[in-house]
Amino acid sequence: MMVINRLIVLLLLFLPTLLLGQSDSTKFTKGDWGVGFDFGPCTGIGSSYGEARKYISNDCHVNIGLIFIKKKIHYVARLEATTGKLLKSLEFDNKWKQHNGFQSTNLELALGYHLVDIKRLNIVPFISSGVKYFNTYNSKNDVSYSLNGMFNYGLSLAIDYKIHFPIRSKNEYPGSKFTQQYLYIRLLGGIYPNYYNKTLNLKGGMTFLNLTIGGNFIPRKNSNSKID
């Protein structure tokens, strides 16, 4: 329920931009390079599968990314976190007890390919790798235990609904005539295979689905190219 409430608040905050930014007359052109971001503060849901599903209940999922774009390649520094609880005590360590809180955190680099780039839609598949951290905690006793720095890899897919803004000369990259600048609503889903193996001694992985807001600013250096 908490995640749904946060989604509603996020969409309400984004609604004025959605209504004011849309314009079919806005110039749309693909840039050569750019920067961007996406931001989903507890606006997603994680889900464990396999043996891990019997032990771990995931709930709120957070996604925050900083993006560098070069032609069709997206390079992303990404922070992801999922909170939940332990349904059963974990056998590998008696400190990880049933009913304790549970959190997993990923610090990773993701590499994406801009598969679809049209005026209102992006589709970008990603591969990622980095390190993962696990934590269990008991709020009543004010104690927590962590496992740090394990290798992690995953696959994800981003689908964006784009909200373009008029191009202003002061926002143009020096030497460019047009830029592509837009906000987006992003549905980001992914999977981390074998997420709990060799760490919590559980067979199984984690999937997630997150709704984020973000934006890209992509200057176009070639001012003589055709506008879409």
JSON list of N, CA and C in Angstrom, two decimals, residues 3 24-25 35 54 67 78 91 110 115 139 148 151 175 179 184 215 225:
[
{"chain": "A", "resi": 3, "resn": "VAL", "atom": "N", "xyz": [3.80, 1.66, -1.32]},
{"chain": "A", "resi": 3, "resn": "VAL", "atom": "CA", "xyz": [4.35, 1.87, -2.66]},
{"chain": "A", "resi": 3, "resn": "VAL", "atom": "C", "xyz": [3.32, 2.51, -3.57]},
{"chain": "A", "resi": 24, "resn": "ASP", "atom": "N", "xyz": [3.08, 18.95, -30.08]},
{"chain": "A", "resi": 24, "resn": "ASP", "atom": "CA", "xyz": [3.45, 18.26, -31.32]},
{"chain": "A", "resi": 24, "resn": "ASP", "atom": "C", "xyz": [4.29, 19.14, -32.22]},
{"chain": "A", "resi": 25, "resn": "SER", "atom": "N", "xyz": [4.36, 20.43, -31.93]},
{"chain": "A", "resi": 25, "resn": "SER", "atom": "CA", "xyz": [5.18, 21.33, -32.74]},
{"chain": "A", "resi": 25, "resn": "SER", "atom": "C", "xyz": [6.62, 21.40, -32.23]},
{"chain": "A", "resi": 35, "resn": "VAL", "atom": "N", "xyz": [23.39, 13.95, -21.33]},
{"chain": "A", "resi": 35, "resn": "VAL", "atom": "CA", "xyz": [23.36, 13.52, -19.94]},
{"chain": "A", "resi": 35, "resn": "VAL", "atom": "C", "xyz": [21.92, 13.40, -19.49]},
{"chain": "A", "resi": 54, "resn": "LYS", "atom": "N", "xyz": [10.68, -18.32, -0.13]},
{"chain": "A", "resi": 54, "resn": "LYS", "atom": "CA", "xyz": [10.17, -18.84, 1.14]},
{"chain": "A", "resi": 54, "resn": "LYS", "atom": "C", "xyz": [10.77, -18.12, 2.35]},
{"chain": "A", "resi": 67, "resn": "ILE", "atom": "N", "xyz": [23.08, 9.32, -15.84]},
{"chain": "A", "resi": 67, "resn": "ILE", "atom": "CA", "xyz": [23.22, 8.75, -17.17]},
{"chain": "A", "resi": 67, "resn": "ILE", "atom": "C", "xyz": [24.13, 9.61, -18.04]},
{"chain": "A", "resi": 78, "resn": "ARG", "atom": "N", "xyz": [24.17, 3.47, -11.21]},
{"chain": "A", "resi": 78, "resn": "ARG", "atom": "CA", "xyz": [22.85, 3.19, -10.66]},
{"chain": "A", "resi": 78, "resn": "ARG", "atom": "C", "xyz": [22.93, 2.75, -9.20]},
{"chain": "A", "resi": 91, "resn": "GLU", "atom": "N", "xyz": [19.65, -20.08, 7.70]},
{"chain": "A", "resi": 91, "resn": "GLU", "atom": "CA", "xyz": [20.45, -21.11, 8.36]},
{"chain": "A", "resi": 91, "resn": "GLU", "atom": "C", "xyz": [21.93, -20.77, 8.40]},
{"chain": "A", "resi": 110, "resn": "ALA", "atom": "N", "xyz": [25.54, 0.23, -15.40]},
{"chain": "A", "resi": 110, "resn": "ALA", "atom": "CA", "xyz": [24.68, -0.41, -16.40]},
{"chain": "A", "resi": 110, "resn": "ALA", "atom": "C", "xyz": [25.03, 0.12, -17.78]},
{"chain": "A", "resi": 115, "resn": "LEU", "atom": "N", "xyz": [17.33, 1.11, -28.19]},
{"chain": "A", "resi": 115, "resn": "LEU", "atom": "CA", "xyz": [16.73, 0.27, -29.23]},
{"chain": "A", "resi": 115, "resn": "LEU", "atom": "C", "xyz": [15.64, 0.99, -30.01]},
{"chain": "A", "resi": 139, "resn": "SER", "atom": "N", "xyz": [14.33, -3.42, 14.66]},
{"chain": "A", "resi": 139, "resn": "SER", "atom": "CA", "xyz": [14.11, -2.04, 15.12]},
{"chain": "A", "resi": 139, "resn": "SER", "atom": "C", "xyz": [13.89, -1.96, 16.62]},
{"chain": "A", "resi": 148, "resn": "ASN", "atom": "N", "xyz": [28.78, -7.35, 3.04]},
{"chain": "A", "resi": 148, "resn": "ASN", "atom": "CA", "xyz": [29.16, -6.27, 2.12]},
{"chain": "A", "resi": 148, "resn": "ASN", "atom": "C", "xyz": [30.00, -6.75, 0.94]},
{"chain": "A", "resi": 151, "resn": "PHE", "atom": "N", "xyz": [29.86, -9.50, -5.60]},
{"chain": "A", "resi": 151, "resn": "PHE", "atom": "CA", "xyz": [29.65, -9.22, -7.03]},
{"chain": "A", "resi": 151, "resn": "PHE", "atom": "C", "xyz": [28.20, -9.50, -7.41]},
{"chain": "A", "resi": 175, "resn": "GLY", "atom": "N", "xyz": [27.70, 25.76, -30.97]},
{"chain": "A", "resi": 175, "resn": "GLY", "atom": "CA", "xyz": [27.91, 25.19, -32.29]},
{"chain": "A", "resi": 175, "resn": "GLY", "atom": "C", "xyz": [26.77, 24.32, -32.76]},
{"chain": "A", "resi": 179, "resn": "THR", "atom": "N", "xyz": [18.56, 20.92, -30.14]},
{"chain": "A", "resi": 179, "resn": "THR", "atom": "CA", "xyz": [18.83, 19.94, -29.10]},
{"chain": "A", "resi": 179, "resn": "THR", "atom": "C", "xyz": [17.59, 19.11, -28.87]},
{"chain": "A", "resi": 184, "resn": "TYR", "atom": "N", "xyz": [10.77, 12.30, -18.79]},
{"chain": "A", "resi": 184, "resn": "TYR", "atom": "CA", "xyz": [10.08, 11.05, -19.12]},
{"chain": "A", "resi": 184, "resn": "TYR", "atom": "C", "xyz": [9.53, 10.38, -17.87]},
{"chain": "A", "resi": 215, "resn": "GLY", "atom": "N", "xyz": [14.93, 12.57, -16.97]},
{"chain": "A", "resi": 215, "resn": "GLY", "atom": "CA", "xyz": [15.06, 13.48, -18.09]},
{"chain": "A", "resi": 215, "resn": "GLY", "atom": "C", "xyz": [16.39, 13.33, -18.79]},
{"chain": "A", "resi": 225, "resn": "SER", "atom": "N", "xyz": [21.74, 18.59, -40.14]},
{"chain": "A", "resi": 225, "resn": "SER", "atom": "CA", "xyz": [21.02, 17.34, -40.29]},
{"chain": "A", "resi": 225, "resn": "SER", "atom": "C", "xyz": [19.52, 17.57, -40.31]}
]
